[in-house]
Each structure stands twice: as C-alpha cells, then as structure tokens.
CSV table of C-alpha atoms in Angstrom, one decimal:
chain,number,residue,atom,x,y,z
A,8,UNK,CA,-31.1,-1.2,-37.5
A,9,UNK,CA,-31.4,-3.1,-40.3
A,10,UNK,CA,-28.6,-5.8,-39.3
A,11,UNK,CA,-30.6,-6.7,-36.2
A,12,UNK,CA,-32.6,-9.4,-38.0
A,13,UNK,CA,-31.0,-12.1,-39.4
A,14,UNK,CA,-29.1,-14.8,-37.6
A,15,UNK,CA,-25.9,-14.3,-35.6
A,16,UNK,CA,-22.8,-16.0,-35.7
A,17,UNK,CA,-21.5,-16.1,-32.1
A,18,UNK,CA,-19.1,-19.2,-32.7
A,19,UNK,CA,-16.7,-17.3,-34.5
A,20,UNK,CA,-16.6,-13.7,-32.6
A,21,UNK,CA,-16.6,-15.6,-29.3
A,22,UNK,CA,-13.2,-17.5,-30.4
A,23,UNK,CA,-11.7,-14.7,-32.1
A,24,UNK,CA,-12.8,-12.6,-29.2
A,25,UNK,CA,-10.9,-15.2,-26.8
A,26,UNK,CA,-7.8,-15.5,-28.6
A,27,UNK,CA,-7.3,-11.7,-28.6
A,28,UNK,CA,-8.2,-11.7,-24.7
A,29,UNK,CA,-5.7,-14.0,-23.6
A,30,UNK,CA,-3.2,-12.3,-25.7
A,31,UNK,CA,-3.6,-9.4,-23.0
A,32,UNK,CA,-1.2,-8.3,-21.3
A,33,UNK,CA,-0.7,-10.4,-18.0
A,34,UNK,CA,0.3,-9.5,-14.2
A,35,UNK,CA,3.5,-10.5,-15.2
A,36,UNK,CA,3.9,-8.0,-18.6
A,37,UNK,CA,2.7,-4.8,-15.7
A,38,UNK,CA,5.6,-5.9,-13.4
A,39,UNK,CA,8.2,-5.5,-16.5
A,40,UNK,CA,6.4,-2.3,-17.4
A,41,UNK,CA,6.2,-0.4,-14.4
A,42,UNK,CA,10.2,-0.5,-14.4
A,43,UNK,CA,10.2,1.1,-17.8
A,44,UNK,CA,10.8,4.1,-18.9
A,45,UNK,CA,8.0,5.8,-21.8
A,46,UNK,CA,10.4,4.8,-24.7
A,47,UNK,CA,10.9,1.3,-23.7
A,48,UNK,CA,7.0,0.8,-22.7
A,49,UNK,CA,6.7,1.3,-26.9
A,50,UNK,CA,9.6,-0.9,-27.4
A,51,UNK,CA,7.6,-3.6,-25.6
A,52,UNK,CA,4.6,-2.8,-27.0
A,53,UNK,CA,5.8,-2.8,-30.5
A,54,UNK,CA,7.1,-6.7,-29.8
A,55,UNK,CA,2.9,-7.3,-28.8
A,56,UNK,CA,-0.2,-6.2,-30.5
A,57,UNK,CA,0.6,-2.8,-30.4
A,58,UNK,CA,3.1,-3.6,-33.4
A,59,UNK,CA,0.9,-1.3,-36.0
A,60,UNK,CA,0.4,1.5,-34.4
A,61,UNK,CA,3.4,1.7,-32.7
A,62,UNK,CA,5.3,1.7,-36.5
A,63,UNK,CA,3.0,3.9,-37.7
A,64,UNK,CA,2.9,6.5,-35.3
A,65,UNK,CA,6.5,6.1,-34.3
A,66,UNK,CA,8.0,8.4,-37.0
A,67,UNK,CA,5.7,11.4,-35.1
A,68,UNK,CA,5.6,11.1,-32.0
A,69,UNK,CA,7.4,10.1,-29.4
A,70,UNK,CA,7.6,8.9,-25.4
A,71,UNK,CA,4.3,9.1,-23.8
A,72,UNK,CA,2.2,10.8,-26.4
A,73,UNK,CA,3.2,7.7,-28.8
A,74,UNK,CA,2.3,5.2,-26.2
A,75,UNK,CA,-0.7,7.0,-25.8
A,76,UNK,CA,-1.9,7.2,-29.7
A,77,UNK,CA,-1.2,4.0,-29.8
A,78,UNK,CA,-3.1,3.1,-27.3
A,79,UNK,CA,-6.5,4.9,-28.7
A,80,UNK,CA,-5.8,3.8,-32.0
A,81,UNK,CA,-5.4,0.2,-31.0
A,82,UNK,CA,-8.7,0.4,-29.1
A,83,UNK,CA,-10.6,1.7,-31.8
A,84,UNK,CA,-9.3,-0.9,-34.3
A,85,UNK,CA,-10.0,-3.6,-31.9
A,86,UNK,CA,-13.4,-2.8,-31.5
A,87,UNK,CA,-14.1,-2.0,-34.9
A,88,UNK,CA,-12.9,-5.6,-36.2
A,89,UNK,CA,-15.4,-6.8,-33.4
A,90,UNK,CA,-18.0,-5.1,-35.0
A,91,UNK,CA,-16.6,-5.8,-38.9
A,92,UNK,CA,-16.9,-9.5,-37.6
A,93,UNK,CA,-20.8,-10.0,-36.1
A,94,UNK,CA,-23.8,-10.1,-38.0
A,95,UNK,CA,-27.3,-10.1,-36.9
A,96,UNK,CA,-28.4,-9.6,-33.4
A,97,UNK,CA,-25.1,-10.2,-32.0
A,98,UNK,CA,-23.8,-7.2,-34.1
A,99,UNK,CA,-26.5,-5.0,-32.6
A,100,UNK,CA,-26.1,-5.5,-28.9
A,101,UNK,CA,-22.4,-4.7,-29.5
A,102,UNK,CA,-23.0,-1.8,-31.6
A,103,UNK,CA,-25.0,-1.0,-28.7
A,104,UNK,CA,-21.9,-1.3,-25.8
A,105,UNK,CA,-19.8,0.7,-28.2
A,106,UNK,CA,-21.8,3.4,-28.2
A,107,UNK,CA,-20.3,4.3,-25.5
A,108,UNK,CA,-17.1,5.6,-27.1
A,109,UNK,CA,-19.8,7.9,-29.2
A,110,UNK,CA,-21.0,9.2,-25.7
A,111,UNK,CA,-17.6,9.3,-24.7
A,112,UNK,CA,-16.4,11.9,-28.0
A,113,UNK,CA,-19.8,14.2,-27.9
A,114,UNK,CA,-18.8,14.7,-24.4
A,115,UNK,CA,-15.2,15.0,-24.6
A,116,UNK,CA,-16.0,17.4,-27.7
A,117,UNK,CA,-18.3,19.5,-25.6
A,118,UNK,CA,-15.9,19.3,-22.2
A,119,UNK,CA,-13.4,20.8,-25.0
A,120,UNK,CA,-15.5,23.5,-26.5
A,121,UNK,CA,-16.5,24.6,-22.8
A,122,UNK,CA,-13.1,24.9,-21.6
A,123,UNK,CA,-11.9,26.7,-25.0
A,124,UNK,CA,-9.1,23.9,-25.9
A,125,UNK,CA,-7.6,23.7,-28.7
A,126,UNK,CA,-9.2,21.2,-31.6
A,127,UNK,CA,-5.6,19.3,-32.0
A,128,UNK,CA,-6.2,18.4,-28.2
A,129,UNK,CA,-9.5,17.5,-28.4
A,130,UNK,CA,-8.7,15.3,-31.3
A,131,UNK,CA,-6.0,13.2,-29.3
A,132,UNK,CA,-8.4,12.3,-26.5
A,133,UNK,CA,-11.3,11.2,-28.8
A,134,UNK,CA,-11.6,7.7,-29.0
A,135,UNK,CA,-13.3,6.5,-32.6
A,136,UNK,CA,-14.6,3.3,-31.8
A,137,UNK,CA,-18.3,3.9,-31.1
A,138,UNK,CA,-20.8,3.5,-33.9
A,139,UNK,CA,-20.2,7.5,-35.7
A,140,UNK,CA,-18.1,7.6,-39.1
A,141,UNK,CA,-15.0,9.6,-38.9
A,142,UNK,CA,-16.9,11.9,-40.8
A,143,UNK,CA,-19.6,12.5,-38.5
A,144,UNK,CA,-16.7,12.8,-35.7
A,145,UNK,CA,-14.9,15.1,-37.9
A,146,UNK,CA,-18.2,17.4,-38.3
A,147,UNK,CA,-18.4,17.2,-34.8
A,148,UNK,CA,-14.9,18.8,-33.7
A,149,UNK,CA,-15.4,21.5,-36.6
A,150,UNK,CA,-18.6,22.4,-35.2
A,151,UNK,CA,-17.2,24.9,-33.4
A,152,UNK,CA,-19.6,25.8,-30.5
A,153,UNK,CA,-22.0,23.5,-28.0
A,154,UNK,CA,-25.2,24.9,-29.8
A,155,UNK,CA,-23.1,23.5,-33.2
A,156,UNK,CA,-22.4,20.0,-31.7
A,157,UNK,CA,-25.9,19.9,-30.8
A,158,UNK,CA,-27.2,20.5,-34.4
A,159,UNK,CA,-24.5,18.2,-35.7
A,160,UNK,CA,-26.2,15.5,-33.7
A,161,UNK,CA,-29.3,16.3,-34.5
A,162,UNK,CA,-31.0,13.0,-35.9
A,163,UNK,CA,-28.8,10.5,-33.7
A,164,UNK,CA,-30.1,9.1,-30.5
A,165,UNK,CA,-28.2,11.8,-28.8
A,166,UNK,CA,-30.0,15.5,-31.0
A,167,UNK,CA,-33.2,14.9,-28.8
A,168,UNK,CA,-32.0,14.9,-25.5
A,169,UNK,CA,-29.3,17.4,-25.9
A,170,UNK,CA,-31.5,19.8,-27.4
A,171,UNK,CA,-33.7,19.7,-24.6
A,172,UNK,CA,-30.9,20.1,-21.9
A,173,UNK,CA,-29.2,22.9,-23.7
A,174,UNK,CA,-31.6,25.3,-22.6
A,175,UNK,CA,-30.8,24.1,-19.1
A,176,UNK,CA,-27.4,24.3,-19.8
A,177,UNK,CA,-27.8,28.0,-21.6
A,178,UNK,CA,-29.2,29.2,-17.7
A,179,UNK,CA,-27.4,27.5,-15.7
A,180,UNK,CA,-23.6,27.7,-17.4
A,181,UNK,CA,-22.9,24.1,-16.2
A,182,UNK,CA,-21.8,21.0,-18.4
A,183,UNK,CA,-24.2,19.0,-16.1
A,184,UNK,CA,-27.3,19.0,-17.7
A,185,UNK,CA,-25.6,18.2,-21.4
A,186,UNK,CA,-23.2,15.4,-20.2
A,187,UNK,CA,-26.4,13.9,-18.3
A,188,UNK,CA,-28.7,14.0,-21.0
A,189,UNK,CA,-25.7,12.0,-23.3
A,190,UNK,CA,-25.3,9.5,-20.7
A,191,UNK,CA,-29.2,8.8,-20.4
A,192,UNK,CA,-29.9,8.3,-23.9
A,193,UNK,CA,-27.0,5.8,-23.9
A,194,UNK,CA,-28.0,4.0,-21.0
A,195,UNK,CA,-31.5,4.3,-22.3
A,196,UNK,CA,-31.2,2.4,-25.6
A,197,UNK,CA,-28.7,-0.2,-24.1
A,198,UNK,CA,-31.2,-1.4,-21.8
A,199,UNK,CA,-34.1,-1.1,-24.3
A,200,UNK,CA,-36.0,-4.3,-26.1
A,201,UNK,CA,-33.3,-6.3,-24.5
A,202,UNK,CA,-34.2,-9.3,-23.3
A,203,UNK,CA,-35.1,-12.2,-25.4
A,204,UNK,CA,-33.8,-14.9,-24.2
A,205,UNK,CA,-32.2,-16.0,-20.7
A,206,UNK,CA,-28.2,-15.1,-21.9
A,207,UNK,CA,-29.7,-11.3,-22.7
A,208,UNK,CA,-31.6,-11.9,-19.1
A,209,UNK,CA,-28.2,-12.0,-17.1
A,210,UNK,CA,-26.4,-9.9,-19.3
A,211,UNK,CA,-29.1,-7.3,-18.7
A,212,UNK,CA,-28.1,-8.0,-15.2
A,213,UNK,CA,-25.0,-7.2,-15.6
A,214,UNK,CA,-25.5,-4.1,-17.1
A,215,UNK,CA,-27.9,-3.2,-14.5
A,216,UNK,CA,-24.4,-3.4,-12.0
A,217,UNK,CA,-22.8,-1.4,-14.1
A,218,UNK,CA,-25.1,1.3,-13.3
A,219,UNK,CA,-25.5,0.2,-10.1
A,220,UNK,CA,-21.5,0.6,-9.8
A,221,UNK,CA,-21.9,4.4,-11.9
A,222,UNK,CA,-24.0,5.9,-9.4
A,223,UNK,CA,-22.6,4.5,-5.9
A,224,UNK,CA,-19.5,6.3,-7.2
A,225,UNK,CA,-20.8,9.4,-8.4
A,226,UNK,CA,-22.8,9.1,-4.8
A,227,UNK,CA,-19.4,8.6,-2.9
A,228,UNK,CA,-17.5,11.1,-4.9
A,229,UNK,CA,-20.5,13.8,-4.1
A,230,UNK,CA,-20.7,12.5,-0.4
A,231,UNK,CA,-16.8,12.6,0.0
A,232,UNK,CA,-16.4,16.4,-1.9
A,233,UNK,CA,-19.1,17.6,0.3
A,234,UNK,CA,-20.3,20.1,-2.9
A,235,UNK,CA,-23.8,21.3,-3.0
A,236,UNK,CA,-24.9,19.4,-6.0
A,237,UNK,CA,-27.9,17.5,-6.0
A,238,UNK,CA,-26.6,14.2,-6.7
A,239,UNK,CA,-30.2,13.3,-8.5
A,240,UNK,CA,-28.6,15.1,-11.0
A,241,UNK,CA,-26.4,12.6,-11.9
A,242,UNK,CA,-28.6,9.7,-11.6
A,243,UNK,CA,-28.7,7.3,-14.1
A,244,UNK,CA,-31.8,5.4,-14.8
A,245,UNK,CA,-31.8,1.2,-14.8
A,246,UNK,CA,-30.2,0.4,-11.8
A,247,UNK,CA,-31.9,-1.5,-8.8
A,248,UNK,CA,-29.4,-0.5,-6.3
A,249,UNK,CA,-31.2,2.8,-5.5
A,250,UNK,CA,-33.8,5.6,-7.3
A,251,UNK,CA,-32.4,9.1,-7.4
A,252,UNK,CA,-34.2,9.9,-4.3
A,253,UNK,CA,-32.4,7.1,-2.4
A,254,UNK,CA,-29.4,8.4,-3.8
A,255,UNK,CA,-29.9,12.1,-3.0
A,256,UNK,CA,-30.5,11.1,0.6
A,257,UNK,CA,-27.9,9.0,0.9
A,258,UNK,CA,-25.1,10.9,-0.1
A,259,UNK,CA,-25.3,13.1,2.2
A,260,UNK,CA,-24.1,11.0,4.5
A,261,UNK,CA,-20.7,8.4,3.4
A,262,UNK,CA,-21.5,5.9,6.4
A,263,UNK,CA,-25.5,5.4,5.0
A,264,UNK,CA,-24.7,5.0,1.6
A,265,UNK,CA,-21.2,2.1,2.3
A,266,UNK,CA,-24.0,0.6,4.8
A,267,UNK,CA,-26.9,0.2,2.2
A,268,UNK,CA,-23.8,-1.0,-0.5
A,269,UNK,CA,-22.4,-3.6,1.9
A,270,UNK,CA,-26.4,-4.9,2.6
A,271,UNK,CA,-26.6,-4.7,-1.3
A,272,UNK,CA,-26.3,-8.0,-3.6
A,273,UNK,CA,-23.0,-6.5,-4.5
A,274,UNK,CA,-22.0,-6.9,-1.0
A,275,UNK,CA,-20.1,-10.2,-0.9
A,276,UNK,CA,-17.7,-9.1,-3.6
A,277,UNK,CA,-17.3,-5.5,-2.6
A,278,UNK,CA,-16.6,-6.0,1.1
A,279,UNK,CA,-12.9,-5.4,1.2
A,280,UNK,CA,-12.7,-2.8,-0.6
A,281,UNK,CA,-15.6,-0.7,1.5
A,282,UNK,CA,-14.0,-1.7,4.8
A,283,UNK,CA,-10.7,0.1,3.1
A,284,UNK,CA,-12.8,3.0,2.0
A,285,UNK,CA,-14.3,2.9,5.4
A,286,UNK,CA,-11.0,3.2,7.1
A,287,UNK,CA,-8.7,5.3,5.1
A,288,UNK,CA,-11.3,7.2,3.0
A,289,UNK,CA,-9.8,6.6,-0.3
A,290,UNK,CA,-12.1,6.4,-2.8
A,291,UNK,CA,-9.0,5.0,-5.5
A,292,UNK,CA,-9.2,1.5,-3.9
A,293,UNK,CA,-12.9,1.6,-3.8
A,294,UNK,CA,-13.5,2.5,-7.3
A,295,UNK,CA,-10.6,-0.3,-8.7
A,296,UNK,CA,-12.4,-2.6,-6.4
A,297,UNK,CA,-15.9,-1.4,-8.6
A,298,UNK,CA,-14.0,-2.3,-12.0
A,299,UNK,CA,-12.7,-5.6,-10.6
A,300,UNK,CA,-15.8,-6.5,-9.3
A,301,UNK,CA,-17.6,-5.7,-13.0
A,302,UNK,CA,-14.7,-7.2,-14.9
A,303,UNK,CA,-15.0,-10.6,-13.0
A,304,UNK,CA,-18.7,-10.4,-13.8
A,305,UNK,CA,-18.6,-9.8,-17.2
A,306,UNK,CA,-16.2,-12.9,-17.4
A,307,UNK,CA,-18.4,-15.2,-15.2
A,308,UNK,CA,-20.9,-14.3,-17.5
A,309,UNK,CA,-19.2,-15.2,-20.4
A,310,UNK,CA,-18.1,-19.0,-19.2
A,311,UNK,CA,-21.5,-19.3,-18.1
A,312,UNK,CA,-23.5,-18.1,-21.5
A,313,UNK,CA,-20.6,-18.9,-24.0
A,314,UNK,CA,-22.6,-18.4,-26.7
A,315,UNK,CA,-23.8,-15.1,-26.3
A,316,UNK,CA,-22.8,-11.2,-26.0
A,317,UNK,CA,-21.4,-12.0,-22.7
A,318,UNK,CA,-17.4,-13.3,-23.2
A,319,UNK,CA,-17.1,-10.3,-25.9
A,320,UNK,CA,-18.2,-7.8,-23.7
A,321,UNK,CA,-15.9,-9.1,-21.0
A,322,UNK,CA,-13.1,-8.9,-23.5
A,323,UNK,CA,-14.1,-5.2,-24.3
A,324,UNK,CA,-13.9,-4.5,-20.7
A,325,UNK,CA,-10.7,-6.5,-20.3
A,326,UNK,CA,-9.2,-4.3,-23.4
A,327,UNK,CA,-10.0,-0.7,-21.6
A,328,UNK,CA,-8.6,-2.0,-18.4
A,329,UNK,CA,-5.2,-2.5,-20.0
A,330,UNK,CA,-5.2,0.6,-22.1
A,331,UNK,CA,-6.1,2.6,-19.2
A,332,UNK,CA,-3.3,0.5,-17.3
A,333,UNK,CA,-0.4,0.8,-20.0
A,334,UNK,CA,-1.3,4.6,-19.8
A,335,UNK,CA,-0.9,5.1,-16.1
A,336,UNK,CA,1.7,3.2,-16.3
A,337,UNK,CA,3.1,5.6,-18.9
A,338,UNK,CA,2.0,8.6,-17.1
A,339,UNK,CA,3.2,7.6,-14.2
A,340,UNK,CA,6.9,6.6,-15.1
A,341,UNK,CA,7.0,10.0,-16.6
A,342,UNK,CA,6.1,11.9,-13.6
A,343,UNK,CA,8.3,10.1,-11.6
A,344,UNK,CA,6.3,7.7,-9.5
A,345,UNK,CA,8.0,4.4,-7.8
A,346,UNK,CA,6.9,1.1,-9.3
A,347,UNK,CA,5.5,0.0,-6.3
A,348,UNK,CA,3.3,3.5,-6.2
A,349,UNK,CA,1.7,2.5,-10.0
A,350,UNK,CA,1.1,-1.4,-9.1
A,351,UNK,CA,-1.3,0.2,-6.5
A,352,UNK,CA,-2.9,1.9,-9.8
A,353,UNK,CA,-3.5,-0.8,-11.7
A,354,UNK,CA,-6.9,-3.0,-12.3
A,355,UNK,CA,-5.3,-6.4,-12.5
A,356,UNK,CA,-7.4,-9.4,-11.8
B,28,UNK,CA,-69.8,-56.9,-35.9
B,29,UNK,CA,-67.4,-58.3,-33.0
B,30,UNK,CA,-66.0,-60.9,-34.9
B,31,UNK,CA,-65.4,-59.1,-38.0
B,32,UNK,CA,-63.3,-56.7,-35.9
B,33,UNK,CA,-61.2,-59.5,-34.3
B,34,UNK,CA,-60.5,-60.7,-37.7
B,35,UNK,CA,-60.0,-57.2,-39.3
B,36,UNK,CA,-57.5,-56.8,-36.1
B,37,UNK,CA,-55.6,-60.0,-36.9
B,38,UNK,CA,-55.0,-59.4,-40.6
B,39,UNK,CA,-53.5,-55.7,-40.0
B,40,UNK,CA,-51.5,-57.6,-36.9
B,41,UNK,CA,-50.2,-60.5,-39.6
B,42,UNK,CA,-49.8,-58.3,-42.4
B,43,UNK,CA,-45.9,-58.6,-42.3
B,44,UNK,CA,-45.0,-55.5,-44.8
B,45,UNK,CA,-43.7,-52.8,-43.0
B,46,UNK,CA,-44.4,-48.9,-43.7
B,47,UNK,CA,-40.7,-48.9,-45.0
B,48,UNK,CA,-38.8,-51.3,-45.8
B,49,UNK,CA,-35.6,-52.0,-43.6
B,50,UNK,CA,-33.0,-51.3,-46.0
B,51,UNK,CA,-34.9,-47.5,-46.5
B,52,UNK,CA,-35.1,-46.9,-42.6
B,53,UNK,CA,-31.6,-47.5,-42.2
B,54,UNK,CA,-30.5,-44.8,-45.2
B,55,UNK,CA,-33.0,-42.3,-42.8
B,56,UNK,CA,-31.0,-43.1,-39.9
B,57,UNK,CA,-27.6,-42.5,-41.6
B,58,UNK,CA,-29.1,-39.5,-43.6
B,59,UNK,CA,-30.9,-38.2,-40.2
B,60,UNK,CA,-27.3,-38.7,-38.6
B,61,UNK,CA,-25.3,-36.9,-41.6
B,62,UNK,CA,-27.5,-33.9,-41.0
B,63,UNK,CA,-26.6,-34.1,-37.2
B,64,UNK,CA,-23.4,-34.2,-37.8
B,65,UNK,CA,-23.5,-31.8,-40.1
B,66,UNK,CA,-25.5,-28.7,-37.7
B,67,UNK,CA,-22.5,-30.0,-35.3
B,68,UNK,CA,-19.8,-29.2,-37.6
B,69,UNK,CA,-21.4,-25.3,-38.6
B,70,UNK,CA,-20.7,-23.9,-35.1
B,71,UNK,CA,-17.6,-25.8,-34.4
B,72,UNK,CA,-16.2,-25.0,-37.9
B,73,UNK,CA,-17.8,-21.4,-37.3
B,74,UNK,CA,-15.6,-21.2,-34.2
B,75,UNK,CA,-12.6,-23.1,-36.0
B,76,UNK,CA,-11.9,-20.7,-38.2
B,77,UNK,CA,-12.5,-17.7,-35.5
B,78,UNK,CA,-9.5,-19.2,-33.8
B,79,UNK,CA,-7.5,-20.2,-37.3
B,80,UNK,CA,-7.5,-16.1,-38.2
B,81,UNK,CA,-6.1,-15.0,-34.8
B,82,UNK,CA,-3.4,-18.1,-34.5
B,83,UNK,CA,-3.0,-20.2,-37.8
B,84,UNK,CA,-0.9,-22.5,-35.8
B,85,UNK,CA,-4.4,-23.7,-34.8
B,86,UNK,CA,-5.3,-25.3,-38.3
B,87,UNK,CA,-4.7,-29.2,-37.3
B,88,UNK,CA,-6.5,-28.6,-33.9
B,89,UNK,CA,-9.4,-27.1,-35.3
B,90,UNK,CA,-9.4,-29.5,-38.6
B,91,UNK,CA,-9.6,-32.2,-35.8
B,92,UNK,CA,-12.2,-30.5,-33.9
B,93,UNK,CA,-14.2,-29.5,-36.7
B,94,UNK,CA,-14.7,-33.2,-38.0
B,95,UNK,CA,-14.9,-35.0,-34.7
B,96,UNK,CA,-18.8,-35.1,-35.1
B,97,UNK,CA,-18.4,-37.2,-38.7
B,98,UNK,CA,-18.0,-40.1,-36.1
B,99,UNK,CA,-21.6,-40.2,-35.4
B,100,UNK,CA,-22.2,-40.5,-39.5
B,101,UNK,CA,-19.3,-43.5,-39.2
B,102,UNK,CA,-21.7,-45.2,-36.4
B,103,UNK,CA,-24.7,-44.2,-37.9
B,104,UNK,CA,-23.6,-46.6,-41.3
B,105,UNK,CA,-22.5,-49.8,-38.9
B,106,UNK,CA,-26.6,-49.6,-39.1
B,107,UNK,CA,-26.7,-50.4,-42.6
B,108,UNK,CA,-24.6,-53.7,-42.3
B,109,UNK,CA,-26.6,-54.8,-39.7
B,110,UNK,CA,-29.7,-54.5,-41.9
C-alpha cells in the first residue's frame, strides 16, 4: 500500500478517537434502554450520535429494522472517518483491523448465496466498513453464485485462497472450507511484517489473544455440540494458546480444554467466567467474559502505548460492543424478554 | 621540545577568545529552545485540534495546552539578559 510509508499522525486520531469513545453509550444509557420499547430505543438514539442515520432512515423504516440500519450504517461511517483521518503507517495497520468487515461481507455474501436468500437480505446484514468500495461490494452481491464471488475477488488478498478451497467446498458441499480460507488470509496479513517497534510488539500480542480467544470458543462450541467435525478445521493460525493438534485433542473433552485455559496466561482474567461455564455449562457467560477480557486489553493497551494503534483499536472494539448491545437490546424488547433477561446479554465493562 | 609544548599549552590556555562569542551562544540557546518548543507544540496542537473537531467547546483548553511549551522559549530568553 502505498500510504504505508510516510509519517503518521497518531496525535490527532488518538484524541478524536477518545472523544467519540467516551461519548459511548454508558451502563447507565443500557439500564434506560432495556425498558424501551424499539420506537423509543430510536427516539434515544436520535437525541446521541445516532442523530444522522436515524433522520435519514426514519422516513423508511421503522421499529427494529430502523434501529438496526442505523446501527450498521453508523458503524461503517465511524470507521471510515477513522480511516479518512490517519495517514501513513497508522492508516495501514487500521486498514488492516478493518478488514475484517471485508471478511465479514464475502462471507455473509456467500452464507447468503448458500442458503438461497434473497439479495435485499443479504444487503441489510452487510456491513461496509472494511477496506472494499461500495462498488466492489455491490459486484459482490450481483455475483450471483459462490464460483461468481470467487472470481469477483479474484486479485484481493481473499481470490487466492478461496479459489483454492472452492474445490474443497465443490466435494464436500460445506461452507467450511470457504469461510476458513477468508478468515486465514485475514488473520494472515494482520499479523504479517508487523512489528517494528515495541507499541506494534504488544499490540501484536494482543492480537495474538484474540485468536487465542477465537479458537478456545470455536473449541468449546465443538466440545459442547458434540458434532463430528474436526475442529482443526477451524483453526486459525497465530495464536500461542494451542496448534490445531492441541486443539483437536482437546476438544474432545470440555474439562481438558477449561483446564489447559485456566493454566493459560489468560487464566487470571478468565477465571470466573470458566468456573460458571464449568458449573452451569453455559457457553453465553463464557464467551461475554472472552469479549470483556479482550475489550479491557485493548484499552490497557491503549493507556499504556497512547501513541500508537492501540486506544483506536480499543475504541473499534468498544463501538461493535455497543452496536451489537443496542441490537440485542432491540431484538430482545421486541421478542418480549424482561429487562433483567437482556442485562445478562450485554458486554458492559 | 618540552618546553616549547608547555608554552604552546599556556598560550591556547590564556588565549581569552572564545569559539563564540557569548552574546551568539545565548541566541543558540533561545533558538535551540524555540525549536523545542516548537516539536512540543506539533503533537500537542496535532491532538488539539483532534479534540477541537469532535467538541469545539474545547478551543480555550486546547489553545492553552497547545502553547504551554512557549514557556520554555520565555526561560530560554531570561539567558540573553543574563549575558
């Protein structure tokens, strides 16, 4: 990328970036919300940040599915000012994060295409914040088949390795081999030429949990279903917490695999929430617990290296936690959950 | 040979002229200190601003904050009326 060279200017996305995180919503905003109904959830977020989309999208939709567009639309503004703001090297390890929400649509695209859903609903659940133009997403939901979304990625860091699994994918008739071949080449190049300094050093360390976090759940969630899948399958490269043949063998049995977490460095901060999931088997608490765990990092890591990648990435963490939280909170006043049943829902520090 | 040394030594010791003259050295100091100052204020002010576009309420603060480093110019000059 051509904007990788060049200085950065860290000063001025870390305090934009901080001023937009403590305008968040707080513990106290989810206690007013989860004793709202859909309509007045946009009401409140109309009077916050939400103001734009909210107006925009009011005139066409309506009760949940407004909150909701709002929501996605906010994200992927948010994200894209981040980017508008950086320059240099800063710009490209974010551009990097955000590729996620590129990983994110192919697969969503492909998840739809499998499952033969309409293009209006595919649309609603994409997410345009990653590093494709709307053009190149557009191309993508037109394409029509998973052999098209293949050749319309053809040339990104994602044609390669979904070329190669889509033979897999064309004998076997599972999504597995294509959603794992997406989330390696994301993983891959946001852990490649990384480190140049000691701020990229913990923050590589930080994405090294993440991983860690990604395939402990998918181990538990394999361990708890009790499928026959080979849960190397889903093993994503970079973490130190096990290899895939770790991993294989330990899902097979829950008790091994909490064990060898709670002996982990993760240990210290996890242990509450794997002595629930070792008593009442819930996997819910355990996986908020995860998020908490990687939100708090993130934010340690962003007093500690203020002038670095660090606090925006912890405020691009902080932002998904609350749209995913204003959405349950929507979905769940909608199907008629109690307050009290949604607080239990919600990531809140 | 020994001699000559001993007096070569004391001329260059007695020669009273200085590589700059004192008035010059203090301008480097206050010049060396304006440029301090002045890589101070680019991330402050850098920062400044970052906070001015999400909350323009901010503008005295950060005008404050921005010029706070000026004071080591302002000391760095009390050098030149000592000289």
């Amino acid at each position: 990328m051509s904007t990788a060279s060049g200085t950065s200017n860290p000063e001025y996305v870390v305090a934009r970036v901080r001023a937009r995180k403590a305008s968040l919503f707080g513990d106290d905003d989810y206690r007013k919300l989860v004793r709202m109904g859909p309509a007045e959830i946009a009401r409140q977020m109309e009077e916050s940040t939400y103001e734009d989309e909210i107006n925009a999208l009011g005139a066409r939709y309506s009760g949940v599915d407004l909150v909701e567009y709002a929501l996605n639309r906010d994200l992927a503004g948010q994200f894209d000012d981040v980017l508008g703001w950086t320059e240099g090297r800063l710009y490209d390890l974010i551009a990097r994060y955000l590729r996620k929400f590129d990983a994110w649509n192919v697969k969503t695209v492909i998840r739809g295409l499998y499952s033969n859903v309409d293009r209006e609903t595919v649309e609603a659940d994409l997410i345009r914040a990653g590093e494709f133009s709307d053009r190149q997403v557009d191309r993508l939901l037109n394409a029509g088949s998973i052999e098209g979304v293949v050749e319309v990625l053809d040339g990104t860091l994602y044609g390669g390795p979904l070329a190669d699994a889509l033979e897999e994918y064309e004998d076997a008739g599972v999504l597995v081999p294509l959603e794992n071949a997406v989330d390696r080449a994301y993983y891959e190049q946001l852990l490649a030429n990384l480190v140049v300094d000691e701020a990229t050093e913990m923050y590589r360390e930080f994405l090294t949990a993440e991983i860690d976090f990604r395939n402990a759940r998918n181990g538990l969630r394999l361990a708890r279903s009790g499928a026959d899948l080979d849960p190397a399958a889903y093993y994503i490269d970079g973490g130190r917490l096990f290899s895939a043949s770790e991993l294989s063998a330990l899902s097979e049995s829950r008790d091994e695999l909490l064990a060898r977490i709670r002996d982990s460095v993760y240990g210290d901060q996890l242990d509450n929430a794997l002595t629930v999931v070792e008593e009442t088997e819930s996997l819910i608490g355990f996986e908020r617990a995860l998020e908490t765990a990687l939100q708090s990092y993130a934010d340690r890591l962003g007093v500690v290296h203020p002038l670095s990648v660090t606090p925006v990435v912890s405020y691009i963490l902080a932002k998904e936690r609350e749209v995913d939280n204003i959405r349950a909170i929507a979905r769940g006043r909608e199907a008629g959950l109690s307050p009290e049943r949604i607080e239990a829902e919600l990531v809140v520090l | 040979m020994i001699e000559t040394a001993t007096q070569l030594a004391s001329v260059v010791l007695q020669s009273s002229a200085p590589g700059i003259p004192a008035t010059a050295a203090a301008a480097l100091a206050v010049g060396l200190a304006a440029l301090g100052a002045g890589y101070a204020e680019r991330g402050i002010g850098a920062a400044a601003v970052g906070a001015l576009a999400e909350d323009e309420s901010l503008f005295v603060r950060g005008l404050i904050f921005t010029v706070l480093p000026e004071t080591l110019v302002i000391l760095a000059l009390v050098v030149v009326f000592l000289v």
